[in-house]
Amino acid sequence: MAEGGEGEELLRPPLPAGAPGPKRLCSRACPAGGTGAAHPRPGAAGTGAGPGAAGASGVPAALAGCCPAAAGAAAGAAGPGPAAGGSGPSGGGGGAGSLLQPESLLDAAAKRVAGSWAFERVEGRFQRIPEPVQRRIVYWSFPRSERQICMYSSFQPGRATAATAAATAGSAASPPATAAAAAAAAGSAASAGGGGGPAAAAAPAAGVTAGEESPATGPPAPPPAAPSAPHGEGLPFRRGIRLLETGAVDNVLQVGFHLSGTVTEPATATEPEMTYKVAISFDRCKITSVTCGCGNKDIFYCAHVVALSLYRIRKPDQVKLRLPISETLFQMNRDQLQKFVQYLITAHHTEVLPTAQKLADEILSSNSEINQVHGAPDPTAGASIDDENCWHLDEEQVREQVKLFLSQGGYYGSGKQLNSMFAKVREMLRMRDSNGARMLTLITEQFMADPRLSLWRQQGTGITEKCRQLWDELGALWVCVVLNPHCKLEEKSCWLRQLRKWGEMDVCPLEDGNYGNELPNITNALTQSSSHNQDSLARPRRTVFTRAIEGCDLHWQDSHLQRIISSDFYVSPSYQREGESLLFNSQGQPLWLEHVPTACARVDALRSHGYPREALRLTVAIINTLRLQQQRQLEIYKHQKKELLQRGATTITNLEGWVGHPLNPIGCLFLTLTEACRLEEENCLEISDTGDSKPPVYQHVPVATGSQDSGESYLSLALEVALMGMGQQRVMPEGLYAQDKVCRNEEQIIARLQDLELDPVLVQTLRKQCILLLEGGPFSGLGEVIHRESVPMHTFAKYLFSALLPHDADLAYKLALRAMRLPVLETTAPSGDVSHPHHLVSVVPSRYPRWFTLGHLESQQCELASTMLTAAKGDMLRLRTVLEAIQKNIHSSSLIFKLAQDAFKIATPADSNSDTTLLNVALELGLQVMRMTLSTLNWRRREMVRWLVTCATEVGVRALVSILQSWYSLFTPTEATSIVAATVMSHNTILRLSLDYPQREELASCARTLALQCAMKDPQNCALSALTLCEKDHIAFETAYQIVIDAASTGMTYTQLFTIARYMEHRGYPLRAFKLASLAMTHLNLAYNQDTHPAINDVLWACALSHSLGKNELAAIIPLVVKSVHCATVLSDILRRCTMTAPGLAGIPGRRNSGKLMSTDKAPLRQLLDATISAYINTTHSRLTHISPRHYGEFIEFLSKARETFLLAQDGHIQFAQFIDNLKQIYKGKKKLMLLVRERFG
């Protein structure tokens, strides 16, 4: 087995494989005649397999190499009896017998060969292979684990049983062993009676993916049936299990490396019963092709293929097993062969006769191509040596499915399906299945062919967010693929060429998500200094594949790295050579000094390719390195602290943040550590359409280390590294997508942190890390001084505050209060900074204010403040501190208003008494909002004012008095009178506060003072409210009325004056109403055609009021009406009303009322009549200038009304006749109209 596929160490590149060759051909030695009788192989006469047929000389050296006693085992198994037959318990085929006796050496060796070597290689290596040995190799060549079948028949990754998971962990616990180690393991396994020891688990077979039993561990126990879960019933894997369990599989036959059978679908309400023929080819424990009569068109295997495969795995003893058909044909003589061929043609003559005749013609022709090739193909003989050994994957269907999902655009379902395909790639990588990279290549090709890419580029618009996230995952997967520690050099070269080709395409998306902006090359660690010049920010084009291309330059050959990941007990030697001091910390634990995201990408690659233990070891080394860096950064800060605090600002030490990074370093380390601590449910292959909604459950697993017991667990390390990464001070990246990604990644990590149940160990880790973050200076986002463009810590601090509060409230508040700052919104430099006037200049120039996510960040700041307010309820000192932090750091009025509302709700629960301390905080925040929004437009202003009055009412009468007295700094005059004072003086407020008389009088006095002040400042909008508020106080009311009179001639409109006049009449002041109405009339101007003007009602009311007061008032207002109103219909309406009743009906005390109707021939109505007639004449001429035939009828009616007015005068009929004659003369060209006038008026 020295030439086997898994003789390499984990990190050493394996030997290059040959290129795919032609179809496997099987040949046997024939006499020179070419078509004569078959010449038997030496030692294999006919079908006889006697005891001597498999002597030691006939045992393949490969088998002997796997196990020293293989020769004896083969000889024993080759004799007559059940063992020679192949698949019974005594033949090593599994079943109950295999649990009671050791596995035979023949089976141990055959399993190793079946998983590692193509059968052609076995045939080419040895002249003669005993038939029993062939049978065992063929038997063990079928896949042995249901996990692979599940993987290729459903999108959702299956979850294995506890036993299978343990086997997976065991096989992944160390790098693949050498051939010698495998042989030793096989030998020890056999001698140990089943091979369940650690040595067996450490030697996985070359062709067996993680999760299968190692060939050294003995035959597998029959896997338990998957539970019939209610969800996922429609998935092919579930349906396949159901078909198997209901006995739908029949006629199962294995001929060599070919399995066939029939699967019957039961009848349904709409479909009859259907039987499908299924055929499966396999090689080296992988299914290499499938065909099914159902015509399945999907990426994955249909339920019928699943059912047949599981039948072979679960019931191997019930499958008829035959050697490859070429072996059977080899044993026939000429007559038998002819009979075989003729019977075959007869049975299928309609299908095969043309092909049979064509082949016969070619064979009989000595020059034909078929005679130039030695041997003949055999579909049952397994794959060729040169064939690629991989599972069957329908490439065309992968392309079609991806193309379909991409064409569906931004629909939720399509994105979900594509994410499922990415998850499937990860699952394949984890199972070390070469189809992972193959499937990812097919997916990427379709992504690059997406027509939307060129469209987005032409339009200059960014890729949609959902699509952008898919591209990110694609890039991250390629980084995983190229960092596969076990990939061959030619594979990596091929991937590199392909990635470069994609990256050079114009439509290839850029790393930052924008076509317009390009990111700096920040894959490598940047200099830890503030002296970045412009040259250091030169930015080559970086696409989503750039990191994968850079990853191709990384290797795993570093001896220190190999030692880290290969052993838990790698510690510093007792004496250190020069340069080794950087490789270990003071405790002797290994460090890995590499750019953090790159190091984490290695962890992700190990984890993704099924090396969880190696990933854990490297993760621990990275965390120890981060700890050392944190310690040294603290020491540096101690020396710079005085200067930095004096300046009040700092530079950014990390231009590349770990949160939101394309490689997601913190998320990767956290997942690697928590997966090692996760308690899995004991369920076998569980598939869900909806995903697992239950939160994960974790337990502490001690860190495996060679140094003294540190008492640490992987779970506490997970918490620690998440806190380190989230607390890193980092510059806000450029571009909307990059900034949004920072927020999303932060929320994802916090959501995972919230799944951890904080026990005393984790609380201790939390407290320790929080203290370090507070003391961390410029290296921490929670340090005492931060850069202006540092990413805010609000979301992170909110989690820390909630987590710490039950355990250390002082630390929780200290941390949250420090995190409240948002320096990017601060416009002034700190007062202490005199010597460094340019300290606020950004490292990346000309960026602010391009903070696209600023609104989200401010809302998170508000959430943090709200959380603290809620927690501080009842604690005056803490509330005051939080309030000061809010007033200092929050700059958005709407957010402060939200905080005030939140505080008010918390302070006034429905089921208990109000909390006075928190109510006062709510009021103070509300007052701040009023001051902030007083001079700016805000659509919620009225709501804010009403809320403030409600809040002040809850606080008490002193709060109301205070806002009334200081109204000018809080409210506009209109708000103060119409909302504030009106609400304070309402009956509901008095009842709510249960005020006594002195208190009511104090409030009323304040309200009246406010009203008069507002009326003086803004009489147009506040006069009426002032009059209303001052009604009950005579002096105040007179003062308000005088303010109105004084303002009437300057700034007030006729509408406002009419409104106040009506109010005065309603309150019983008709003479004052008349005065105000007269003033209003002086501001009014009604044109001849404004017969629907809204002021008409006011004019009619004013005239009616004057008429009711008496002849003097009417005589006073009519000249104003004549001057202001030029609309004939309105004037005639006033005239008619004045002639209907006698003036002075209001009965003003001290006045006589004659009771006589007024004449239109005398003043004041004569003046009104003349004005009305004049208005009719002017209006008539104006209308005739632009009249159209469809308005003729309306015009005639207008003249009829005019005649009624003319007739009120003594000589009215003569005037009207002259008027009509003038019309006929002037407008004689309008013949039709004049005809109508003549018909009506003569």
CSV table of C-alpha atoms in Angstrom, one decimal, residues 773-995:
chain,number,residue,atom,x,y,z
A,773,LEU,CA,-11.0,47.0,26.9
A,774,LEU,CA,-11.5,50.0,29.2
A,775,GLU,CA,-7.8,50.2,29.9
A,776,GLY,CA,-6.8,49.5,26.3
A,777,GLY,CA,-6.0,53.0,25.1
A,778,PRO,CA,-5.9,53.5,21.3
A,779,PHE,CA,-6.1,49.8,20.7
A,780,SER,CA,-9.5,49.4,22.1
A,781,GLY,CA,-12.8,51.0,20.9
A,782,LEU,CA,-13.7,51.4,24.5
A,783,GLY,CA,-10.4,53.1,25.5
A,784,GLU,CA,-10.3,56.5,27.1
A,785,VAL,CA,-9.5,58.3,23.8
A,786,ILE,CA,-10.6,57.2,20.4
A,787,HIS,CA,-10.2,58.5,16.9
A,788,ARG,CA,-12.9,60.6,15.4
A,789,GLU,CA,-13.7,58.1,12.7
A,790,SER,CA,-13.5,55.0,14.9
A,791,VAL,CA,-16.4,52.6,14.5
A,792,PRO,CA,-18.8,53.2,17.4
A,793,MET,CA,-19.2,50.5,20.1
A,794,HIS,CA,-22.9,51.1,20.9
A,795,THR,CA,-24.3,47.7,19.9
A,796,PHE,CA,-21.4,45.8,21.5
A,797,ALA,CA,-21.6,47.9,24.7
A,798,LYS,CA,-25.4,47.2,24.9
A,799,TYR,CA,-24.6,43.5,24.9
A,800,LEU,CA,-21.8,43.9,27.5
A,801,PHE,CA,-24.0,46.1,29.7
A,802,SER,CA,-26.9,43.6,29.8
A,803,ALA,CA,-24.5,40.7,30.4
A,804,LEU,CA,-22.5,42.4,33.1
A,805,LEU,CA,-25.3,44.1,35.0
A,806,PRO,CA,-26.4,41.2,37.2
A,807,HIS,CA,-22.8,40.5,38.1
A,808,ASP,CA,-20.9,43.8,38.3
A,809,ALA,CA,-23.2,46.9,37.9
A,810,ASP,CA,-20.5,49.5,38.4
A,811,LEU,CA,-18.4,48.0,35.6
A,812,ALA,CA,-21.4,47.7,33.4
A,813,TYR,CA,-22.3,51.4,33.7
A,814,LYS,CA,-18.7,52.5,33.4
A,815,LEU,CA,-18.4,50.6,30.1
A,816,ALA,CA,-21.7,51.6,28.7
A,817,LEU,CA,-21.3,55.3,29.6
A,818,ARG,CA,-17.9,55.4,27.9
A,819,ALA,CA,-19.4,53.7,24.8
A,820,MET,CA,-22.1,56.4,24.5
A,821,ARG,CA,-19.8,58.7,22.6
A,822,LEU,CA,-20.0,59.3,18.8
A,823,PRO,CA,-17.0,61.5,18.0
A,824,VAL,CA,-17.7,61.7,14.3
A,825,LEU,CA,-20.6,64.1,15.1
A,826,GLU,CA,-18.5,66.3,17.3
A,827,THR,CA,-17.8,69.6,15.5
A,828,THR,CA,-15.3,71.2,17.9
A,829,ALA,CA,-11.9,70.1,18.9
A,830,PRO,CA,-11.3,69.3,22.6
A,831,SER,CA,-10.2,72.4,24.5
A,832,GLY,CA,-7.0,70.9,25.8
A,833,ASP,CA,-5.6,70.3,22.3
A,834,VAL,CA,-3.4,73.3,21.5
A,835,SER,CA,-0.2,71.7,20.3
A,836,HIS,CA,-1.9,69.4,17.9
A,837,PRO,CA,-4.4,71.4,15.9
A,838,HIS,CA,-4.7,68.8,13.1
A,839,HIS,CA,-5.5,65.8,15.3
A,840,LEU,CA,-8.9,65.3,13.9
A,841,VAL,CA,-7.7,64.9,10.3
A,842,SER,CA,-8.6,61.4,9.2
A,843,VAL,CA,-6.0,58.8,8.3
A,844,VAL,CA,-8.1,58.3,5.1
A,845,PRO,CA,-8.6,61.8,3.8
A,846,SER,CA,-11.9,63.4,2.6
A,847,ARG,CA,-14.2,60.8,4.1
A,848,TYR,CA,-16.5,62.5,6.5
A,849,PRO,CA,-19.5,62.9,6.2
A,850,ARG,CA,-19.7,59.7,4.0
A,851,TRP,CA,-21.0,57.6,6.9
A,852,PHE,CA,-23.8,55.9,5.1
A,853,THR,CA,-25.0,54.0,8.2
A,854,LEU,CA,-25.0,57.0,10.5
A,855,GLY,CA,-28.7,56.8,11.0
A,856,HIS,CA,-28.4,53.1,12.1
A,857,LEU,CA,-25.5,53.9,14.4
A,858,GLU,CA,-27.4,56.8,16.1
A,859,SER,CA,-30.4,54.5,16.7
A,860,GLN,CA,-28.0,52.0,18.3
A,861,GLN,CA,-26.7,54.7,20.5
A,862,CYS,CA,-30.2,55.5,21.5
A,863,GLU,CA,-30.9,51.8,22.2
A,864,LEU,CA,-27.9,51.7,24.5
A,865,ALA,CA,-29.1,54.8,26.4
A,866,SER,CA,-32.6,53.4,26.7
A,867,THR,CA,-31.2,50.2,28.1
A,868,MET,CA,-29.3,52.1,30.8
A,869,LEU,CA,-32.3,54.3,31.6
A,870,THR,CA,-34.5,51.2,32.1
A,871,ALA,CA,-31.9,49.6,34.4
A,872,ALA,CA,-31.3,52.7,36.4
A,873,LYS,CA,-34.9,53.3,37.3
A,874,GLY,CA,-35.2,54.4,40.9
A,875,ASP,CA,-31.5,55.2,41.3
A,876,MET,CA,-31.1,59.0,41.2
A,877,LEU,CA,-27.3,59.1,41.0
A,878,ARG,CA,-27.1,56.6,38.0
A,879,LEU,CA,-30.1,58.3,36.3
A,880,ARG,CA,-28.4,61.7,36.5
A,881,THR,CA,-25.1,60.2,35.1
A,882,VAL,CA,-27.0,58.6,32.2
A,883,LEU,CA,-28.9,61.8,31.5
A,884,GLU,CA,-25.7,63.8,31.3
A,885,ALA,CA,-24.2,61.2,28.9
A,886,ILE,CA,-27.4,61.4,26.7
A,887,GLN,CA,-27.3,65.2,26.7
A,888,LYS,CA,-23.6,65.3,25.8
A,889,ASN,CA,-23.5,62.6,23.2
A,890,ILE,CA,-26.8,62.3,21.4
A,891,HIS,CA,-27.3,65.0,18.7
A,892,SER,CA,-30.6,63.9,17.2
A,893,SER,CA,-33.8,65.5,18.5
A,894,SER,CA,-36.0,62.6,17.3
A,895,LEU,CA,-33.8,60.1,19.2
A,896,ILE,CA,-33.8,62.1,22.4
A,897,PHE,CA,-37.5,62.4,22.1
A,898,LYS,CA,-37.7,58.6,21.7
A,899,LEU,CA,-35.6,58.2,24.8
A,900,ALA,CA,-37.9,60.6,26.7
A,901,GLN,CA,-40.9,58.6,25.6
A,902,ASP,CA,-39.2,55.4,26.7
A,903,ALA,CA,-38.4,56.8,30.1
A,904,PHE,CA,-41.9,58.1,30.5
A,905,LYS,CA,-43.4,54.6,29.7
A,906,ILE,CA,-41.1,52.9,32.1
A,907,ALA,CA,-41.7,55.5,34.8
A,908,THR,CA,-45.5,55.2,34.6
A,909,PRO,CA,-46.4,51.5,34.5
A,910,ALA,CA,-50.1,50.8,34.3
A,911,ASP,CA,-50.2,48.5,37.3
A,912,SER,CA,-48.2,50.5,39.9
A,913,ASN,CA,-47.2,54.0,41.0
A,914,SER,CA,-45.1,56.3,39.0
A,915,ASP,CA,-41.3,56.6,39.5
A,916,THR,CA,-40.6,60.2,40.2
A,917,THR,CA,-36.8,60.1,39.4
A,918,LEU,CA,-37.3,58.6,36.0
A,919,LEU,CA,-40.2,60.9,35.3
A,920,ASN,CA,-38.0,63.9,36.0
A,921,VAL,CA,-35.4,62.5,33.5
A,922,ALA,CA,-38.1,62.1,30.9
A,923,LEU,CA,-39.2,65.7,31.4
A,924,GLU,CA,-35.7,67.0,31.3
A,925,LEU,CA,-35.1,65.1,28.0
A,926,GLY,CA,-38.4,66.5,26.7
A,927,LEU,CA,-37.3,70.0,27.5
A,928,GLN,CA,-34.0,69.5,25.7
A,929,VAL,CA,-36.0,68.3,22.6
A,930,MET,CA,-38.1,71.4,22.8
A,931,ARG,CA,-35.0,73.6,22.9
A,932,MET,CA,-33.4,71.7,20.0
A,933,THR,CA,-36.4,71.8,17.7
A,934,LEU,CA,-37.6,75.3,18.5
A,935,SER,CA,-35.9,77.0,15.6
A,936,THR,CA,-35.8,74.1,13.2
A,937,LEU,CA,-38.6,72.4,11.2
A,938,ASN,CA,-39.7,69.1,12.5
A,939,TRP,CA,-42.9,67.3,11.4
A,940,ARG,CA,-43.3,65.7,14.8
A,941,ARG,CA,-43.2,69.0,16.7
A,942,ARG,CA,-46.9,69.2,17.6
A,943,GLU,CA,-46.7,65.7,18.9
A,944,MET,CA,-43.6,66.6,20.9
A,945,VAL,CA,-45.3,69.6,22.5
A,946,ARG,CA,-48.4,67.7,23.5
A,947,TRP,CA,-46.3,64.9,24.9
A,948,LEU,CA,-44.2,67.4,27.0
A,949,VAL,CA,-47.4,68.9,28.6
A,950,THR,CA,-48.6,65.3,29.4
A,951,CYS,CA,-45.2,64.5,31.0
A,952,ALA,CA,-45.1,67.8,33.0
A,953,THR,CA,-48.7,67.1,34.1
A,954,GLU,CA,-47.5,63.7,35.5
A,955,VAL,CA,-44.6,65.3,37.3
A,956,GLY,CA,-46.9,67.9,38.9
A,957,VAL,CA,-48.1,71.5,39.1
A,958,ARG,CA,-44.6,73.0,39.7
A,959,ALA,CA,-43.4,71.5,36.3
A,960,LEU,CA,-46.4,73.0,34.6
A,961,VAL,CA,-45.8,76.4,36.2
A,962,SER,CA,-42.1,76.2,35.1
A,963,ILE,CA,-42.9,75.5,31.4
A,964,LEU,CA,-45.5,78.3,31.4
A,965,GLN,CA,-43.1,80.8,32.8
A,966,SER,CA,-40.2,79.8,30.5
A,967,TRP,CA,-42.3,79.2,27.4
A,968,TYR,CA,-40.2,81.5,25.1
A,969,SER,CA,-37.2,79.1,25.3
A,970,LEU,CA,-39.4,76.1,24.6
A,971,PHE,CA,-42.3,76.9,22.4
A,972,THR,CA,-43.4,79.2,19.6
A,973,PRO,CA,-46.1,81.7,20.6
A,974,THR,CA,-48.7,79.7,18.6
A,975,GLU,CA,-47.7,76.4,20.4
A,976,ALA,CA,-47.7,78.2,23.8
A,977,THR,CA,-51.2,79.5,23.5
A,978,SER,CA,-53.1,77.0,21.4
A,979,ILE,CA,-51.5,73.8,22.8
A,980,VAL,CA,-49.6,74.4,26.1
A,981,ALA,CA,-51.7,77.0,27.9
A,982,ALA,CA,-55.0,75.6,26.5
A,983,THR,CA,-54.1,72.0,27.7
A,984,VAL,CA,-52.9,73.3,31.1
A,985,MET,CA,-56.2,75.2,31.7
A,986,SER,CA,-58.4,72.4,30.5
A,987,HIS,CA,-60.8,70.7,32.9
A,988,ASN,CA,-59.1,67.3,32.5
A,989,THR,CA,-55.8,68.7,33.7
A,990,ILE,CA,-57.3,70.3,36.8
A,991,LEU,CA,-59.1,67.0,37.7
A,992,ARG,CA,-55.9,65.0,37.0
A,993,LEU,CA,-53.9,67.1,39.4
A,994,SER,CA,-56.6,67.5,42.0
A,995,LEU,CA,-55.7,71.2,42.4
